[in-house]
JSON list of C-alpha atoms in Angstrom, two decimals:
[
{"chain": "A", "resi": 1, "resn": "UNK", "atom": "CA", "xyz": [0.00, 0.00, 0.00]},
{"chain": "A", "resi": 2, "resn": "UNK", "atom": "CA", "xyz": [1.58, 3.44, -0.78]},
{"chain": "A", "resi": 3, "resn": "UNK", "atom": "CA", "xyz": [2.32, 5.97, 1.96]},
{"chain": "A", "resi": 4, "resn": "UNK", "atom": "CA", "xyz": [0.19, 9.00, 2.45]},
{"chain": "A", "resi": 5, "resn": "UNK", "atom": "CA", "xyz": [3.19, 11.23, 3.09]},
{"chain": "A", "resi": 6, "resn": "UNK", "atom": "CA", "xyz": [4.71, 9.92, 0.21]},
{"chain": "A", "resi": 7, "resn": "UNK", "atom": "CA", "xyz": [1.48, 10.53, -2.02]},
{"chain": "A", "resi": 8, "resn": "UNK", "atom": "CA", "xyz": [2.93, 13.84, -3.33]},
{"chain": "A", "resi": 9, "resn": "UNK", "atom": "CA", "xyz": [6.27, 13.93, -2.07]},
{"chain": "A", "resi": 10, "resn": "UNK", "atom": "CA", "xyz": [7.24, 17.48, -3.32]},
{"chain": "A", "resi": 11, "resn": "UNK", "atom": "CA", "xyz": [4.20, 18.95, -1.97]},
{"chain": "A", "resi": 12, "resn": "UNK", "atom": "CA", "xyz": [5.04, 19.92, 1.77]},
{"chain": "A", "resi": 13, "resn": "UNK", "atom": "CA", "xyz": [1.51, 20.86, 3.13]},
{"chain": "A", "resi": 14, "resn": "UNK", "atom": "CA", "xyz": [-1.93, 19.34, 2.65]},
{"chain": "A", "resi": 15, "resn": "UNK", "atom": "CA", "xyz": [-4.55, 21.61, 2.55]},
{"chain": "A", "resi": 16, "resn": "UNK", "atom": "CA", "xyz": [-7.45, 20.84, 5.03]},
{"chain": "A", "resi": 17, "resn": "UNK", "atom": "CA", "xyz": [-10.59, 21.65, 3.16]},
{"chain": "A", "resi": 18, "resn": "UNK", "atom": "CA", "xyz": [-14.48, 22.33, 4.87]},
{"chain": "A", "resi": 19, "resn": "UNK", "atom": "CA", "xyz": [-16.93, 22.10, 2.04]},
{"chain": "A", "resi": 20, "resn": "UNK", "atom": "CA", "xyz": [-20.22, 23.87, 2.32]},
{"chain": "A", "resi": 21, "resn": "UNK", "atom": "CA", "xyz": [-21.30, 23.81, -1.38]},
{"chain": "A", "resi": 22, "resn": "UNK", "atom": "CA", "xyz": [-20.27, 21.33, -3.21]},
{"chain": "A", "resi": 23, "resn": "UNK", "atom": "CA", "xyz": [-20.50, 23.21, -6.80]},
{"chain": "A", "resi": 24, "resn": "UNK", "atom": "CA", "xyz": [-17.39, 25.49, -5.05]},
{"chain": "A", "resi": 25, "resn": "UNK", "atom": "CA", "xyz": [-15.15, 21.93, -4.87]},
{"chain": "A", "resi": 26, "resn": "UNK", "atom": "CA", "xyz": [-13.60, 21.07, -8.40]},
{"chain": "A", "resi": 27, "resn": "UNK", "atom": "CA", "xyz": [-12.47, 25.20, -8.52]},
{"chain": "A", "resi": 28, "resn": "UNK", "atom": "CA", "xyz": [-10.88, 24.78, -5.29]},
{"chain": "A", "resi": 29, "resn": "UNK", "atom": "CA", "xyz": [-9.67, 21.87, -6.15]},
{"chain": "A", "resi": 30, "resn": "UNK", "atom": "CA", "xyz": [-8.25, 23.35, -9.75]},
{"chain": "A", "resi": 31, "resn": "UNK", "atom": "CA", "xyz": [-6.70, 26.35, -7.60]},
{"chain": "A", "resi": 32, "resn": "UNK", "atom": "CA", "xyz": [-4.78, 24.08, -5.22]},
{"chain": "A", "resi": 33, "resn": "UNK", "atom": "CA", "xyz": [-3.64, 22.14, -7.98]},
{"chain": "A", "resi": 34, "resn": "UNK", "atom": "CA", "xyz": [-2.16, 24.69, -9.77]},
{"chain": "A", "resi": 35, "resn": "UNK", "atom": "CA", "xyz": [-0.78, 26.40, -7.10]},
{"chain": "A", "resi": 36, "resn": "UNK", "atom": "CA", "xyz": [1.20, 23.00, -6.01]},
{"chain": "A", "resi": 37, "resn": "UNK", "atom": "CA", "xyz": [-0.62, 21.49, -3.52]},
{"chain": "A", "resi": 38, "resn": "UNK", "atom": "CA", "xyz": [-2.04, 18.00, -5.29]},
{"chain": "A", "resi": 39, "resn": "UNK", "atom": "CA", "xyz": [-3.37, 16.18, -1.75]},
{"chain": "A", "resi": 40, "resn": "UNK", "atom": "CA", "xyz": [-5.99, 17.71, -0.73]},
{"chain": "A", "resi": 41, "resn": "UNK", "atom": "CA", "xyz": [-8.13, 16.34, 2.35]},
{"chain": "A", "resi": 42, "resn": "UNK", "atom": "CA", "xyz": [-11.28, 17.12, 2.35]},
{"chain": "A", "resi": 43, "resn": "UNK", "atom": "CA", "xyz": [-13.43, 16.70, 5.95]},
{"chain": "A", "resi": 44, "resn": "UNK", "atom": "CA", "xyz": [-16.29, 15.07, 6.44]},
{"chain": "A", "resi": 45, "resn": "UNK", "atom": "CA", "xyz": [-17.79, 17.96, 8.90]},
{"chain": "A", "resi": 46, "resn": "UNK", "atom": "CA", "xyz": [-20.27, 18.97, 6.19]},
{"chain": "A", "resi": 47, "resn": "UNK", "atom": "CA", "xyz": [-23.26, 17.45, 4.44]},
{"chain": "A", "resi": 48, "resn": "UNK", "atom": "CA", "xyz": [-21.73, 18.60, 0.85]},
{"chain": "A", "resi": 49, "resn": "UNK", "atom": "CA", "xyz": [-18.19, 16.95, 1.79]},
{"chain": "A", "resi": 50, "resn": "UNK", "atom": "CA", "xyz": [-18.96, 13.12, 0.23]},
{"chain": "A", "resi": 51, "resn": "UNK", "atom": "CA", "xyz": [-20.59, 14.71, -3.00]},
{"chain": "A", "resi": 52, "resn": "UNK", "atom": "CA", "xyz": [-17.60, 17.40, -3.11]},
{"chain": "A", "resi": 53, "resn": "UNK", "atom": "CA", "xyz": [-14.88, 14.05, -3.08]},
{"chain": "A", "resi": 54, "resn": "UNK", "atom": "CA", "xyz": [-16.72, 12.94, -5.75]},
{"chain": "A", "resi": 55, "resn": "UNK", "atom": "CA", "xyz": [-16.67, 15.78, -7.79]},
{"chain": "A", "resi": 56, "resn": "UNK", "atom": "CA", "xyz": [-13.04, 16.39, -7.49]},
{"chain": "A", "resi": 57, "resn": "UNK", "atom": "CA", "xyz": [-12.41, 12.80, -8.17]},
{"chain": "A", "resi": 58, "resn": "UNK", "atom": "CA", "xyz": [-14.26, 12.66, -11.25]},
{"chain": "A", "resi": 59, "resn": "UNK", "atom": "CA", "xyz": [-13.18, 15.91, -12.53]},
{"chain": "A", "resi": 60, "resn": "UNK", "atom": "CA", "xyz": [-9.68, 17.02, -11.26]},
{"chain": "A", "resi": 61, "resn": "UNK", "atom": "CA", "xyz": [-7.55, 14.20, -12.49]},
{"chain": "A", "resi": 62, "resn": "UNK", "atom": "CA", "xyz": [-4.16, 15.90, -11.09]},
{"chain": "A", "resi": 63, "resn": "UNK", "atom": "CA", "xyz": [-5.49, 16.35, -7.63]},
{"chain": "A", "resi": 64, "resn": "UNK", "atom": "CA", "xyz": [-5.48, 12.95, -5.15]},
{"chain": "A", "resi": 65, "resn": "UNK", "atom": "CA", "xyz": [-8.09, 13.56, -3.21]},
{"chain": "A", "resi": 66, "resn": "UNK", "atom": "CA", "xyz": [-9.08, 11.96, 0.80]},
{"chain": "A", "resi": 67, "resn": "UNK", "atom": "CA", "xyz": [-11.09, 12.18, 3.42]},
{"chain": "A", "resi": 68, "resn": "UNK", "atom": "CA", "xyz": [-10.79, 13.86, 6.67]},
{"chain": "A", "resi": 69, "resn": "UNK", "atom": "CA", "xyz": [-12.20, 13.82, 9.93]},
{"chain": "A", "resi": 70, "resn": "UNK", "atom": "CA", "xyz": [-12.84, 10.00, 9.49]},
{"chain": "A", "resi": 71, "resn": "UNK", "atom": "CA", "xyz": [-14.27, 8.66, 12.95]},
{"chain": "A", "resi": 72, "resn": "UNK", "atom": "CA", "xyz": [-16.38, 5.45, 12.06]},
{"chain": "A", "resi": 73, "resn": "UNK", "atom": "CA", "xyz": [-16.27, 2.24, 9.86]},
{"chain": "A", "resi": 74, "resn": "UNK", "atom": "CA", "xyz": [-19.30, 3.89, 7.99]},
{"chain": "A", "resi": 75, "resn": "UNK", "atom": "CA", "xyz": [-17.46, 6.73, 6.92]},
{"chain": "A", "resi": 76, "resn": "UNK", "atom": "CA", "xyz": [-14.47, 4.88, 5.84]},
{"chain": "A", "resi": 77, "resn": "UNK", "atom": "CA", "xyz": [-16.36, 2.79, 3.66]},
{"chain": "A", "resi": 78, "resn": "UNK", "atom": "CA", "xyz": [-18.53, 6.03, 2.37]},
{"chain": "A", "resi": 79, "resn": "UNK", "atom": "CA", "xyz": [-15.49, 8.18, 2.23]},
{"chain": "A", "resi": 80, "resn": "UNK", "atom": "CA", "xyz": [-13.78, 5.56, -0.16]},
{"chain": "A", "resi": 81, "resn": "UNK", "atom": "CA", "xyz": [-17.34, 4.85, -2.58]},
{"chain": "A", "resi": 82, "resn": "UNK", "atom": "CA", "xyz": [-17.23, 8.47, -3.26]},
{"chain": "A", "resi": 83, "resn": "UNK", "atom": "CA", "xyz": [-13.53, 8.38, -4.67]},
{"chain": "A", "resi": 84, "resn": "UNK", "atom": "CA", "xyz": [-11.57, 9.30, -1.25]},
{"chain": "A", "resi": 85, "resn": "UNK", "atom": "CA", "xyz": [-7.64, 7.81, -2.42]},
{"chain": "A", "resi": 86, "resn": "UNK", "atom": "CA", "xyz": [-6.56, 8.62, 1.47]},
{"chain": "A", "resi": 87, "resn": "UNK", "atom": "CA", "xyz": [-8.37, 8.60, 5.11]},
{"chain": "A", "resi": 88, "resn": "UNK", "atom": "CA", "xyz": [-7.36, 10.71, 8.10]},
{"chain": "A", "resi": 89, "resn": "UNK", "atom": "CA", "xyz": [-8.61, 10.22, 11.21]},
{"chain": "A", "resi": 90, "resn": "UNK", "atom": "CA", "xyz": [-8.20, 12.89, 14.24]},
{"chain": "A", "resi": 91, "resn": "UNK", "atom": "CA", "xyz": [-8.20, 9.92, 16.45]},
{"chain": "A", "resi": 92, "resn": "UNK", "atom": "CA", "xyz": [-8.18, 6.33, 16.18]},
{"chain": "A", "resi": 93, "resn": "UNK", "atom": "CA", "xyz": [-9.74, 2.94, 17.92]},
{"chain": "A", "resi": 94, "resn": "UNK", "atom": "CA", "xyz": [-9.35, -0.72, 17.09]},
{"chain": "A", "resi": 95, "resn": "UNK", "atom": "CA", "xyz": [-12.40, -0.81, 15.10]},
{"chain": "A", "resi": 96, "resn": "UNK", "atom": "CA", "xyz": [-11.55, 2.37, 13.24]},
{"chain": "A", "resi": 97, "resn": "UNK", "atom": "CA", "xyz": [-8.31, 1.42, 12.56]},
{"chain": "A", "resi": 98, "resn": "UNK", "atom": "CA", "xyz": [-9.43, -1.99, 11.41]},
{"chain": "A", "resi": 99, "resn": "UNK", "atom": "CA", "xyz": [-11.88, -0.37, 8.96]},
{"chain": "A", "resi": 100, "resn": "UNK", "atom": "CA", "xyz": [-9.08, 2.01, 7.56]},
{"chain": "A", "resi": 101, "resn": "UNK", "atom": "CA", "xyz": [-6.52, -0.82, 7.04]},
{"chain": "A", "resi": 102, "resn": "UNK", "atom": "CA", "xyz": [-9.55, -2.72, 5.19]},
{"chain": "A", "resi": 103, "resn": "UNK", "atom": "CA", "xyz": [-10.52, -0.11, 3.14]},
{"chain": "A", "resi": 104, "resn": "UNK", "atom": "CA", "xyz": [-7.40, -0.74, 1.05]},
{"chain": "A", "resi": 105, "resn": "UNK", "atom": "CA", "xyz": [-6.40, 2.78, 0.49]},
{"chain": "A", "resi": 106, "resn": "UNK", "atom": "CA", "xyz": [-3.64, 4.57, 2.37]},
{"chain": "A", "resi": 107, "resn": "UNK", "atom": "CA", "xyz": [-4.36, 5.96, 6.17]},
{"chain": "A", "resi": 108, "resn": "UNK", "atom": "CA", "xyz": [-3.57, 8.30, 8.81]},
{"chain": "A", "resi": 109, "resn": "UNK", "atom": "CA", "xyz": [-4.99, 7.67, 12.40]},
{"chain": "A", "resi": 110, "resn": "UNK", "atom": "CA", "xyz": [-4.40, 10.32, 14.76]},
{"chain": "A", "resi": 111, "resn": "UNK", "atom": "CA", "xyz": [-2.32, 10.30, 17.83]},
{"chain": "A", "resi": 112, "resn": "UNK", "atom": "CA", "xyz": [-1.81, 13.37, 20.68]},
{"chain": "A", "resi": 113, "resn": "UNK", "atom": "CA", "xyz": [0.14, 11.33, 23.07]},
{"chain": "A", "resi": 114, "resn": "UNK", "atom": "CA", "xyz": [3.57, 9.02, 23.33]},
{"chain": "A", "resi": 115, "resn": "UNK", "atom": "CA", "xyz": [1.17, 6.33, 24.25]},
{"chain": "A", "resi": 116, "resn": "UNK", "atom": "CA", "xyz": [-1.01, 6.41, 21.41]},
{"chain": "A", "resi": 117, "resn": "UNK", "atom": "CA", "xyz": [1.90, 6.50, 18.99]},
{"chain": "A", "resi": 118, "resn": "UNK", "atom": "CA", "xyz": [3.57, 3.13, 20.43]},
{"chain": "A", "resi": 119, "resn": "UNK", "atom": "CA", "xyz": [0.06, 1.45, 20.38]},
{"chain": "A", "resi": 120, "resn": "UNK", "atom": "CA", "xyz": [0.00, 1.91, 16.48]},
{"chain": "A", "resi": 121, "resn": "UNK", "atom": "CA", "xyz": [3.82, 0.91, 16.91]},
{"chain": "A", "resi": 122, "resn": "UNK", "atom": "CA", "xyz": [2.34, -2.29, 17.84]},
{"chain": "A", "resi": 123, "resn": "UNK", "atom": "CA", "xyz": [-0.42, -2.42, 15.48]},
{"chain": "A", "resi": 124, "resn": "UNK", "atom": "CA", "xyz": [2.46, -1.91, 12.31]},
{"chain": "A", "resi": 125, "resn": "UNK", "atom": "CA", "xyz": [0.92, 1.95, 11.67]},
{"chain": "A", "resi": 126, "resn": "UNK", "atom": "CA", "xyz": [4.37, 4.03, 11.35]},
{"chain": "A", "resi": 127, "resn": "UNK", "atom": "CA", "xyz": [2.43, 6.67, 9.53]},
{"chain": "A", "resi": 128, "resn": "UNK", "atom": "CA", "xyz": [0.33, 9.22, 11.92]},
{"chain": "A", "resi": 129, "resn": "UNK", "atom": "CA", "xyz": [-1.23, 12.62, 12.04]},
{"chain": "A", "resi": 130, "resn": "UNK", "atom": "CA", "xyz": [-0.21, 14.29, 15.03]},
{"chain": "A", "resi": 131, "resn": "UNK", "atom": "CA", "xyz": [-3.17, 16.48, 16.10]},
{"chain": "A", "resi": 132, "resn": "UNK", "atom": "CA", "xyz": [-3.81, 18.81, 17.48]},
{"chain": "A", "resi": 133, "resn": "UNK", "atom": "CA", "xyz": [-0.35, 19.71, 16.70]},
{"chain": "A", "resi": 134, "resn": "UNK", "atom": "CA", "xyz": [0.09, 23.17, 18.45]},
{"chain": "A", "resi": 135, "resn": "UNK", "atom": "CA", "xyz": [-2.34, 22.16, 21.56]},
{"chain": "A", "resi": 136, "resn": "UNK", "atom": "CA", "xyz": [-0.78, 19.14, 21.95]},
{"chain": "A", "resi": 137, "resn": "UNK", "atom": "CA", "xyz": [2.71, 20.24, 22.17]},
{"chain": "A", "resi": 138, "resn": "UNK", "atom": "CA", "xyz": [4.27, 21.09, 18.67]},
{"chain": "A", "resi": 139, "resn": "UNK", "atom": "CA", "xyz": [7.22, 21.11, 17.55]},
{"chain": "A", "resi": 140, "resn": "UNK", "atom": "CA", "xyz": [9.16, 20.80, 20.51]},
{"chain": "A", "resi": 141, "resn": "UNK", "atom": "CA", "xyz": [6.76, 17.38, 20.79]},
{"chain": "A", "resi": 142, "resn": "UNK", "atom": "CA", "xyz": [7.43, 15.72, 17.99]},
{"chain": "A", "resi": 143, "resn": "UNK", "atom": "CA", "xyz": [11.18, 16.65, 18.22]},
{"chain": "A", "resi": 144, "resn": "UNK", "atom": "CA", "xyz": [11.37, 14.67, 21.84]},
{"chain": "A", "resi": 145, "resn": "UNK", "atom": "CA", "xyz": [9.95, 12.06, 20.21]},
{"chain": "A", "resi": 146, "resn": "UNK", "atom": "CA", "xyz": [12.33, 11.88, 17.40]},
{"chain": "A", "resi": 147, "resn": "UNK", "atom": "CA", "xyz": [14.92, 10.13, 19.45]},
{"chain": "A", "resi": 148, "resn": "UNK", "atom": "CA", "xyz": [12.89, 6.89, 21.31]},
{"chain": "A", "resi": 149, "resn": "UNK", "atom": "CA", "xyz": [10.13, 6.84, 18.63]},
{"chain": "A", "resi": 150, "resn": "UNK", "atom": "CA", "xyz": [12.52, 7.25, 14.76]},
{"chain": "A", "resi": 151, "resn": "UNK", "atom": "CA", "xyz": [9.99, 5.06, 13.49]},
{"chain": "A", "resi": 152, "resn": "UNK", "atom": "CA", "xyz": [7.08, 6.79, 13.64]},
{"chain": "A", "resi": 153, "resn": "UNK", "atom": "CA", "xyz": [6.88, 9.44, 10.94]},
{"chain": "A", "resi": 154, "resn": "UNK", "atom": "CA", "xyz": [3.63, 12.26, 11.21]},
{"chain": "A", "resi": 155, "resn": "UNK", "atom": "CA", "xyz": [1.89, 14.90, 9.64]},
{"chain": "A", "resi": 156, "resn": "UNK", "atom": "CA", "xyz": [0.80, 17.61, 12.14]},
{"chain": "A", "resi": 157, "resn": "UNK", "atom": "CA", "xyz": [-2.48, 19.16, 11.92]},
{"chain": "A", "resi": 158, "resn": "UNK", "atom": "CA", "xyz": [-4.03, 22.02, 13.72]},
{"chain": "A", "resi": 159, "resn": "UNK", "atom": "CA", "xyz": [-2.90, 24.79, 14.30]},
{"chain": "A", "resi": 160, "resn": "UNK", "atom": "CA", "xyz": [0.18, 24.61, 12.13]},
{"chain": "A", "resi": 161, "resn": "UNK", "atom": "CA", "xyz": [0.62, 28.22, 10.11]},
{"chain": "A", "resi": 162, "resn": "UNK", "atom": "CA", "xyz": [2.38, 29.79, 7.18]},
{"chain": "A", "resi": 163, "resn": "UNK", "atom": "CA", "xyz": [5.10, 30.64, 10.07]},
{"chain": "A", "resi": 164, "resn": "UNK", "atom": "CA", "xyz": [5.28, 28.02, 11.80]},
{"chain": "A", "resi": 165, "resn": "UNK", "atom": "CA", "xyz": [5.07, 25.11, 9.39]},
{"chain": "A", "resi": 166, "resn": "UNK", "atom": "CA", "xyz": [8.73, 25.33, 8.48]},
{"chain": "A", "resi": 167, "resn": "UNK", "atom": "CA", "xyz": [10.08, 24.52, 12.02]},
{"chain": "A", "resi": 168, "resn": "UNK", "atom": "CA", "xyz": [7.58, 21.19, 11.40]},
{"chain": "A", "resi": 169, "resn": "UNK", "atom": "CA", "xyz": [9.02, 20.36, 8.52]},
{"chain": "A", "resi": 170, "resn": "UNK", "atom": "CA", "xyz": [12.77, 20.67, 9.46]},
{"chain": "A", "resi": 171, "resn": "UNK", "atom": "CA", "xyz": [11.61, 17.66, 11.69]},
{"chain": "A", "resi": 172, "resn": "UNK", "atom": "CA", "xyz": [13.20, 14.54, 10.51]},
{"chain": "A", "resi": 173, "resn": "UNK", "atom": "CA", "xyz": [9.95, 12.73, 11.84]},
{"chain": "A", "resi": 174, "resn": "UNK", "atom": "CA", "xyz": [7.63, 14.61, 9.66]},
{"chain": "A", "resi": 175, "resn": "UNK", "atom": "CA", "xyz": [6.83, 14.22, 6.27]},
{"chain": "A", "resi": 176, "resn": "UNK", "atom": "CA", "xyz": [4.02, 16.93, 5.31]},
{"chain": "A", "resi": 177, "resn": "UNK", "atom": "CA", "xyz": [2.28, 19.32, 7.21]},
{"chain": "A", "resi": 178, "resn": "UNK", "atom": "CA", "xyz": [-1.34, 19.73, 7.24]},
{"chain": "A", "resi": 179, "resn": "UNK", "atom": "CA", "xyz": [-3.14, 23.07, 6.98]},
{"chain": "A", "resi": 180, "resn": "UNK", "atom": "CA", "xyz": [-5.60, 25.51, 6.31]},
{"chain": "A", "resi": 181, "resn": "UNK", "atom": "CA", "xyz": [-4.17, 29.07, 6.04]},
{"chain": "A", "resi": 182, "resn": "UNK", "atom": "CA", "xyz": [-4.32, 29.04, 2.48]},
{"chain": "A", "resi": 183, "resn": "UNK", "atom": "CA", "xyz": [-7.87, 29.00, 2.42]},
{"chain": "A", "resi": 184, "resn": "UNK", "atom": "CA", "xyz": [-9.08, 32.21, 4.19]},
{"chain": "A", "resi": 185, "resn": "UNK", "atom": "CA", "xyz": [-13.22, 32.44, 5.06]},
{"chain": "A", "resi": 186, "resn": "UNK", "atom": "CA", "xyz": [-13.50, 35.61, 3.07]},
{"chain": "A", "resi": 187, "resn": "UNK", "atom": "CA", "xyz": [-11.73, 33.98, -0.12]},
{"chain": "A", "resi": 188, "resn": "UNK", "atom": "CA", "xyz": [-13.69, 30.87, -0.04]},
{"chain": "A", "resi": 189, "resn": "UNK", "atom": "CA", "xyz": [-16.68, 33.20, 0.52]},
{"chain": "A", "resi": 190, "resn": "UNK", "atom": "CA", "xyz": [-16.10, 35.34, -2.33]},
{"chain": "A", "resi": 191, "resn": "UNK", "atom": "CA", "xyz": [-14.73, 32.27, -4.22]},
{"chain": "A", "resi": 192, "resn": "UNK", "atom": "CA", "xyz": [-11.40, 33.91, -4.72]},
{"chain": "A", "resi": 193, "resn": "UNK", "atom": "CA", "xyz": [-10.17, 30.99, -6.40]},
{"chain": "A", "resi": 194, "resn": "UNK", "atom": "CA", "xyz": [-7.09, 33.17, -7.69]},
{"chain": "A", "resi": 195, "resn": "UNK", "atom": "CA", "xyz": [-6.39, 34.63, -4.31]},
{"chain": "A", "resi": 196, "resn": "UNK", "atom": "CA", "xyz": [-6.27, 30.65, -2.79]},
{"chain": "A", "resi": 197, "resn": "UNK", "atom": "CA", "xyz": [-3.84, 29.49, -6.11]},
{"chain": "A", "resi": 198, "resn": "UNK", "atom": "CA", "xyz": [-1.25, 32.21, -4.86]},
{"chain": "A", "resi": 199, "resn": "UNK", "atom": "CA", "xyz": [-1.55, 31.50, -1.32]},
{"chain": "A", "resi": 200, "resn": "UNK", "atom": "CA", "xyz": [-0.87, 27.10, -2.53]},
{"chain": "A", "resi": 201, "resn": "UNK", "atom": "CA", "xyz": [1.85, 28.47, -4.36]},
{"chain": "A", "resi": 202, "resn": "UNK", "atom": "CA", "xyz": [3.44, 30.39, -1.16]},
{"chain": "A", "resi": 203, "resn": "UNK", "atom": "CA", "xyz": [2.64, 26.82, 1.06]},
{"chain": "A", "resi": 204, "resn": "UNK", "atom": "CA", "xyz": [4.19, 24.99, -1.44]},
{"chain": "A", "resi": 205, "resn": "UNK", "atom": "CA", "xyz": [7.43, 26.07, -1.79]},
{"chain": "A", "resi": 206, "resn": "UNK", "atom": "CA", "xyz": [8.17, 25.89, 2.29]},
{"chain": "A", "resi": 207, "resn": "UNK", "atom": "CA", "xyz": [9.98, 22.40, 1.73]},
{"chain": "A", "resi": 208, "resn": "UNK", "atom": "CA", "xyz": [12.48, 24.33, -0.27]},
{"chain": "A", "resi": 209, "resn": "UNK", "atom": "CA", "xyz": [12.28, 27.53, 2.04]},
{"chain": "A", "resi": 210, "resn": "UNK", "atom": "CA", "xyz": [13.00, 25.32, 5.02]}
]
C-alpha cells in the first residue's frame, strides 16, 4: 500500500478543506492544484463533503483527493465509494483502525500522546497525524519524540501556520504538514479561487524555504 506522506512527495503541506457547497469543490480543487498542492483532504464535517470528493475525483484528475475527519467504519467505507484515495482520522480505535486498514487505500490515524503512537507501533501503523499539533505540544513534541520513537513518521495538523510550518518540517519525523491558512473564510466566501492558487503556491514552496 503506498504511503500518504509519500502521495505527493514534493508537496510539503496538505490543505485541510471544509466544504459547504459542493459546486465550489472542483475550482478549489483546480486552484490548489495549480498552485502545487495536489493532496488535498477534504473533511467530512459537512453534508456537501462526500458529494464534493466525488466531484473532485471525477473531474480534477491531477489532484489525489481523501477524506478527513474519518471517525467510524461507515465513513471509511462512504469516504472511499465516493472516490476518497486517502483517510485521516483525528483519532483512532481498534475498530476504526481496522476499517481504515480494510478499506485498502492509504491511512492516517491520529495520535496526541507518546502512548497512542507506540500502540500503532504495535499495530504496524508508522504513519500518523499528530493532532492537534500546536495544543498538543508542537514542535518541541514531535522533536522529543524523534529520538525513542525514529519510526514513527507524522503529519501535524491544527494549528500549524504559514510561520510556523517550516520549524515542522525541518523535523526529521515529519513528512508533510497539514493546513488551512491558504484557504481564508472571506476567499472561499467570495470564491477567490485566484487569491487561494497564490496563497498554494506560497505553502508549497516551504519544503524548499526550510
Amino acid at each position: 500500500m503506498p504511503s500518504v506522506l509519500d502521495l505527493a512527495p514534493e508537496a510539503p503541506v496538505v490543505p485541510v478543506v471544509v466544504i459547504e457547497d459542493a459546486a465550489d469543490a472542483v475550482p478549489l480543487a483546480r486552484a490548489l492544484v495549480a498552485g502545487g498542492l495536489p493532496v488535498i483532504e477534504v473533511t467530512l464535517r459537512t453534508s456537501a463533503a462526500l458529494d464534493a470528493i466525488r466531484a473532485i475525483a471525477a473531474e480534477v484528475p491531477d489532484a489525489v483527493v481523501g477524506a478527513g475527519t474519518v471517525i467510524s467504519a461507515a465513513g471509511v467505507t462512504d469516504a472511499v465509494g465516493a472516490g476518497s484515495r486517502f483517510l485521516v482520522s483525528p483519532g483512532w480505535t481498534d475498530g476504526l483502525l481496522d476499517a481504515m486498514r480494510a478499506s485498502g487505500v492509504p491511512f492516517l490515524p491520529g495520535v496526541s500522546t507518546t502512548s497512542e503512537v507506540v500502540a500503532l507501533l504495535e499495530r504496524g501503523v508508522r504513519e500518523m497525524k499528530f493532532f492537534p499539533a500546536e495544543a498538543a505540544g508542537g514542535v518541541p513534541y514531535l522533536k522529543s519524540l524523534a529520538g525513542p520513537l525514529p519510526q514513527a513518521r507524522f503529519c501535524p495538523t491544527g494549528g500549524v501556520s504559514l510561520a510556523s510550518a517550516p520549524s515542522y518540517l525541518a523535523l526529521p519525523n515529519v513528512g508533510c504538514v497539514g493546513g488551512t491558512w491558504m484557504l481564508p473564510a472571506d476567499a472561499l466566501a467570495a470564491r477567490d479561487w485566484a487569491r487561494v492558487e497564490t496563497l498554494a503556491r506560497e505553502a508549497a514552496g516551504l519544503r524548499t524555504v526550510s
